[in-house]
Each structure stands twice: as C-alpha cells, then as structure tokens.
Amino acid sequence: MLSEKVGNLLNDQINKEMYSAYLYLDFANFYERKGLDGYANWYDIQAKEEMDHAIGILRYLQDNDYVVTLSAIAKPDKELVNLDDPLKYGLEHEKYVTSLIHNIYGAAYEDKDFRTMKFLDWYVEEQGEEEVNANDLLTKFELFGHDPQSLYSLDNELATRTYTQASILGTSEE
Ligand code: OFO
C-alpha cells in the first residue's frame, strides 16, 4: 500500500524528471547553436529518456490508485557559456537526482513498501549508469575537447547515439 508520503514524493519526482528533460533540451539547444550537433544529439536523446522516466513514475502511481497532480516545470536555470558547462552541470544534476531517488527509496523502506522499493530498483540502477555517462562525457572533454580535431571526432561519436524507449515503460533496452 502506497503511503501518502511515498506517493507525494513520487509525484514530485515526476516534475523533477520533466525538469531534467527540459534542462537537457536546453543543453542540446546550446550545443546546436555552437555547431556541435553530436553533443546536441546526445542531450536530445537524454531529454527523451528523462521524459520516459517521468512517465514510468506516472504510470506506477496510476496503477497504485494515487491521484497524480502535474505541476509547472521550472525554467532551466544554468548559465551556459563554455563548451564544457553543460557537462559539468549535467554531472552535478545527475548526482542531485540520485539523491532524490535514494530519498524516496528510504521513505519506502521505512514504510516496508516493498513494491515501491522494487519499482525504484530500476531508477537506482539507471542513476548509477547516468552518473557514469555524465562523468565520461566530462572526462573525455577535459582530455580531448580543447583540440579542434579531437573535438570534431568526439562530436561525431556522440552523433551516433540513438534513442531507445526506457525499459521501465515495458519495452527493450536502457
Ligand atoms: Fe531520470 O535519469 Fe537521470 O536524471
């Protein structure tokens, strides 16, 4: 049985995931303007994944008879100037989202809400992967991003990323 506390935290998390999508769209928009289409592609896809995460939580709440309330999505508030700004903010943001997911997990644990814990396992794992990805993006940029030719290669590499619907929505990989 979903407690009011856990339900409300999950409801808030829908908004955080949608904000993540919005933030990453802003990053994609920044890179598009800078002519780095591969980085733009990477964050475009990341934004789609974040929307999947939001919908996964929405469906879980609906399936558990919680009345979902959708609230306004905040404006992306990061000032993007340097090419590595989105990468730094991205890593910071993923760490923050991990802390939110862990907080909900902790509340579910206190409630002995094993169903929600099991549901959240997917998100815990996903956050781990996303922190690794965000860290890799930043490390590679720091190593190679200051040389135009290497940056060109990195950008081409990121252009190959394709979107797959998140498996939390009941399909294939990611
Ligand atoms: Fe929703 O996965 Fe990261 O933030």
Short mmCIF file of C-alpha atoms and ligand atoms in Angstrom, two decimals:
data_model
loop_
_atom_site.label_atom_id
_atom_site.label_comp_id
_atom_site.label_asym_id
_atom_site.label_seq_id
_atom_site.Cartn_x
_atom_site.Cartn_y
_atom_site.Cartn_z
CA MET A 1 0.00 0.00 0.00
CA LEU A 2 1.38 3.36 -1.07
CA SER A 3 1.56 5.81 1.85
CA GLU A 4 0.72 9.45 1.32
CA LYS A 5 4.35 10.37 1.97
CA VAL A 6 5.81 7.97 -0.61
CA GLY A 7 3.07 8.81 -3.10
CA ASN A 8 3.73 12.53 -2.77
CA LEU A 9 7.48 12.07 -3.14
CA LEU A 10 6.95 10.04 -6.30
CA ASN A 11 4.50 12.65 -7.58
CA ASP A 12 7.15 15.35 -7.03
CA GLN A 13 9.70 13.16 -8.80
CA ILE A 14 7.60 13.26 -11.99
CA ASN A 15 8.24 17.00 -12.00
CA LYS A 16 11.97 16.56 -11.34
CA GLU A 17 12.28 14.12 -14.24
CA MET A 18 10.43 16.52 -16.53
CA TYR A 19 12.72 19.30 -15.35
CA SER A 20 15.70 17.06 -16.20
CA ALA A 21 14.28 16.67 -19.71
CA TYR A 22 13.86 20.42 -20.01
CA LEU A 23 17.38 21.06 -18.71
CA TYR A 24 18.85 18.62 -21.24
CA LEU A 25 16.85 20.17 -24.05
CA ASP A 26 18.43 23.45 -23.04
CA PHE A 27 21.87 21.82 -23.22
CA ALA A 28 21.04 20.41 -26.67
CA ASN A 29 19.92 23.84 -27.77
CA PHE A 30 23.21 25.35 -26.55
CA TYR A 31 25.30 22.82 -28.48
CA GLU A 32 23.17 23.23 -31.58
CA ARG A 33 23.97 26.95 -31.53
CA LYS A 34 27.67 26.15 -31.08
CA GLY A 35 27.68 23.85 -34.13
CA LEU A 36 28.28 20.68 -32.10
CA ASP A 37 25.45 18.56 -33.49
CA GLY A 38 26.71 15.35 -31.87
CA TYR A 39 26.58 16.81 -28.37
CA ALA A 40 23.17 18.27 -29.23
CA ASN A 41 22.02 14.82 -30.33
CA TRP A 42 23.29 13.23 -27.13
CA TYR A 43 21.33 15.63 -24.92
CA ASP A 44 18.26 15.48 -27.14
CA ILE A 45 18.12 11.75 -26.54
CA GLN A 46 18.85 12.24 -22.87
CA ALA A 47 15.84 14.56 -22.69
CA LYS A 48 13.62 11.86 -24.24
CA GLU A 49 14.89 9.33 -21.70
CA GLU A 50 14.07 11.69 -18.86
CA MET A 51 10.51 12.01 -20.13
CA ASP A 52 10.31 8.21 -20.15
CA HIS A 53 11.42 8.23 -16.52
CA ALA A 54 8.65 10.69 -15.65
CA ILE A 55 6.03 8.60 -17.45
CA GLY A 56 7.26 5.45 -15.72
CA ILE A 57 6.55 7.03 -12.34
CA LEU A 58 3.25 8.46 -13.51
CA ARG A 59 2.07 5.01 -14.58
CA TYR A 60 3.23 3.43 -11.36
CA LEU A 61 1.23 5.94 -9.34
CA GLN A 62 -1.82 5.46 -11.55
CA ASP A 63 -1.56 1.70 -11.18
CA ASN A 64 -1.49 2.15 -7.41
CA ASP A 65 -4.56 4.36 -7.23
CA TYR A 66 -2.70 7.54 -6.40
CA VAL A 67 -4.27 10.70 -7.79
CA VAL A 68 -1.41 12.39 -9.68
CA THR A 69 -1.15 16.17 -9.83
CA LEU A 70 1.09 17.65 -12.51
CA SER A 71 2.72 20.95 -11.63
CA ALA A 72 4.63 23.60 -13.60
CA ILE A 73 8.09 22.72 -14.89
CA ALA A 74 10.77 25.23 -13.84
CA LYS A 75 12.80 27.16 -16.37
CA PRO A 76 16.29 25.69 -16.92
CA ASP A 77 18.44 27.97 -14.80
CA LYS A 78 22.01 27.16 -15.79
CA GLU A 79 24.09 29.84 -17.42
CA LEU A 80 25.84 28.15 -20.34
CA VAL A 81 28.93 29.91 -21.62
CA ASN A 82 31.82 27.46 -22.07
CA LEU A 83 31.54 24.26 -24.08
CA ASP A 84 32.01 22.12 -21.00
CA ASP A 85 29.41 23.95 -18.87
CA PRO A 86 26.56 21.55 -19.74
CA LEU A 87 28.83 18.59 -18.98
CA LYS A 88 29.69 19.93 -15.53
CA TYR A 89 26.10 20.86 -14.74
CA GLY A 90 24.91 17.54 -16.14
CA LEU A 91 27.05 15.54 -13.75
CA GLU A 92 26.05 17.72 -10.82
CA HIS A 93 22.39 17.36 -11.77
CA GLU A 94 22.53 13.59 -12.04
CA LYS A 95 24.08 13.38 -8.58
CA TYR A 96 21.24 15.51 -7.27
CA VAL A 97 18.62 13.29 -8.93
CA THR A 98 20.31 10.22 -7.47
CA SER A 99 19.93 11.76 -4.01
CA LEU A 100 16.21 12.33 -4.68
CA ILE A 101 15.66 8.74 -5.78
CA HIS A 102 17.55 7.46 -2.75
CA ASN A 103 15.43 9.64 -0.53
CA ILE A 104 12.22 8.12 -1.93
CA TYR A 105 13.73 4.67 -1.59
CA GLY A 106 14.50 5.43 2.06
CA ALA A 107 10.90 6.53 2.69
CA ALA A 108 9.59 3.35 1.01
CA TYR A 109 11.97 1.29 3.13
CA GLU A 110 10.69 2.91 6.33
CA ASP A 111 7.15 2.04 5.26
CA LYS A 112 8.11 -1.53 4.41
CA ASP A 113 6.71 -0.68 0.99
CA PHE A 114 8.49 -3.48 -0.84
CA ARG A 115 6.60 -2.96 -4.07
CA THR A 116 7.81 0.61 -4.40
CA MET A 117 11.35 -0.41 -3.47
CA LYS A 118 11.30 -3.00 -6.23
CA PHE A 119 9.91 -0.43 -8.66
CA LEU A 120 12.63 2.03 -7.67
CA ASP A 121 15.42 -0.51 -8.16
CA TRP A 122 15.30 0.29 -11.87
CA TYR A 123 15.76 4.00 -11.13
CA VAL A 124 18.62 3.39 -8.70
CA GLU A 125 20.45 1.40 -11.37
CA GLU A 126 19.65 3.92 -14.09
CA GLN A 127 21.02 6.77 -11.97
CA GLY A 128 24.23 4.83 -11.46
CA GLU A 129 24.60 4.46 -15.24
CA GLU A 130 23.76 8.09 -15.86
CA GLU A 131 26.37 9.31 -13.41
CA VAL A 132 28.96 7.15 -15.17
CA ASN A 133 27.90 8.52 -18.58
CA ALA A 134 27.95 12.12 -17.36
CA ASN A 135 31.36 11.60 -15.83
CA ASP A 136 32.69 10.03 -19.04
CA LEU A 137 31.43 12.91 -21.14
CA LEU A 138 33.22 15.39 -18.90
CA THR A 139 36.44 13.38 -18.67
CA LYS A 140 36.66 12.95 -22.43
CA PHE A 141 36.05 16.62 -22.99
CA GLU A 142 38.74 17.57 -20.49
CA LEU A 143 41.19 15.20 -22.16
CA PHE A 144 40.44 15.90 -25.82
CA GLY A 145 37.94 18.73 -26.12
CA HIS A 146 40.42 21.56 -26.36
CA ASP A 147 41.90 20.34 -29.63
CA PRO A 148 39.55 21.12 -32.58
CA GLN A 149 40.27 17.90 -34.43
CA SER A 150 39.70 15.72 -31.39
CA LEU A 151 36.56 17.67 -30.53
CA TYR A 152 35.31 17.01 -34.05
CA SER A 153 35.83 13.27 -33.51
CA LEU A 154 34.14 13.34 -30.11
CA ASP A 155 31.20 15.19 -31.60
CA ASN A 156 30.91 12.63 -34.41
CA GLU A 157 30.97 9.83 -31.85
CA LEU A 158 28.10 11.39 -29.90
CA ALA A 159 26.13 11.88 -33.12
CA THR A 160 25.76 8.09 -33.37
CA ARG A 161 23.68 7.77 -30.20
CA THR A 162 20.13 6.61 -30.91
CA TYR A 163 17.03 6.66 -28.76
CA THR A 164 15.50 3.52 -27.32
CA GLN A 165 12.44 3.75 -25.13
CA ALA A 166 13.31 3.12 -21.49
CA SER A 167 12.64 -0.46 -20.38
CA ILE A 168 10.70 0.82 -17.34
CA LEU A 169 7.93 1.53 -19.88
CA GLY A 170 7.83 -2.12 -20.77
CA THR A 171 9.91 -2.35 -23.92
CA SER A 172 13.52 -3.15 -24.76
CA GLU A 173 16.88 -1.81 -23.51
CA GLU A 174 18.00 1.16 -21.32
FE1 OFO B 1 15.91 10.46 -14.80
O1 OFO B 1 17.55 9.86 -15.04
FE2 OFO B 1 18.87 10.98 -14.62
O2 OFO B 1 18.08 12.42 -14.07
#
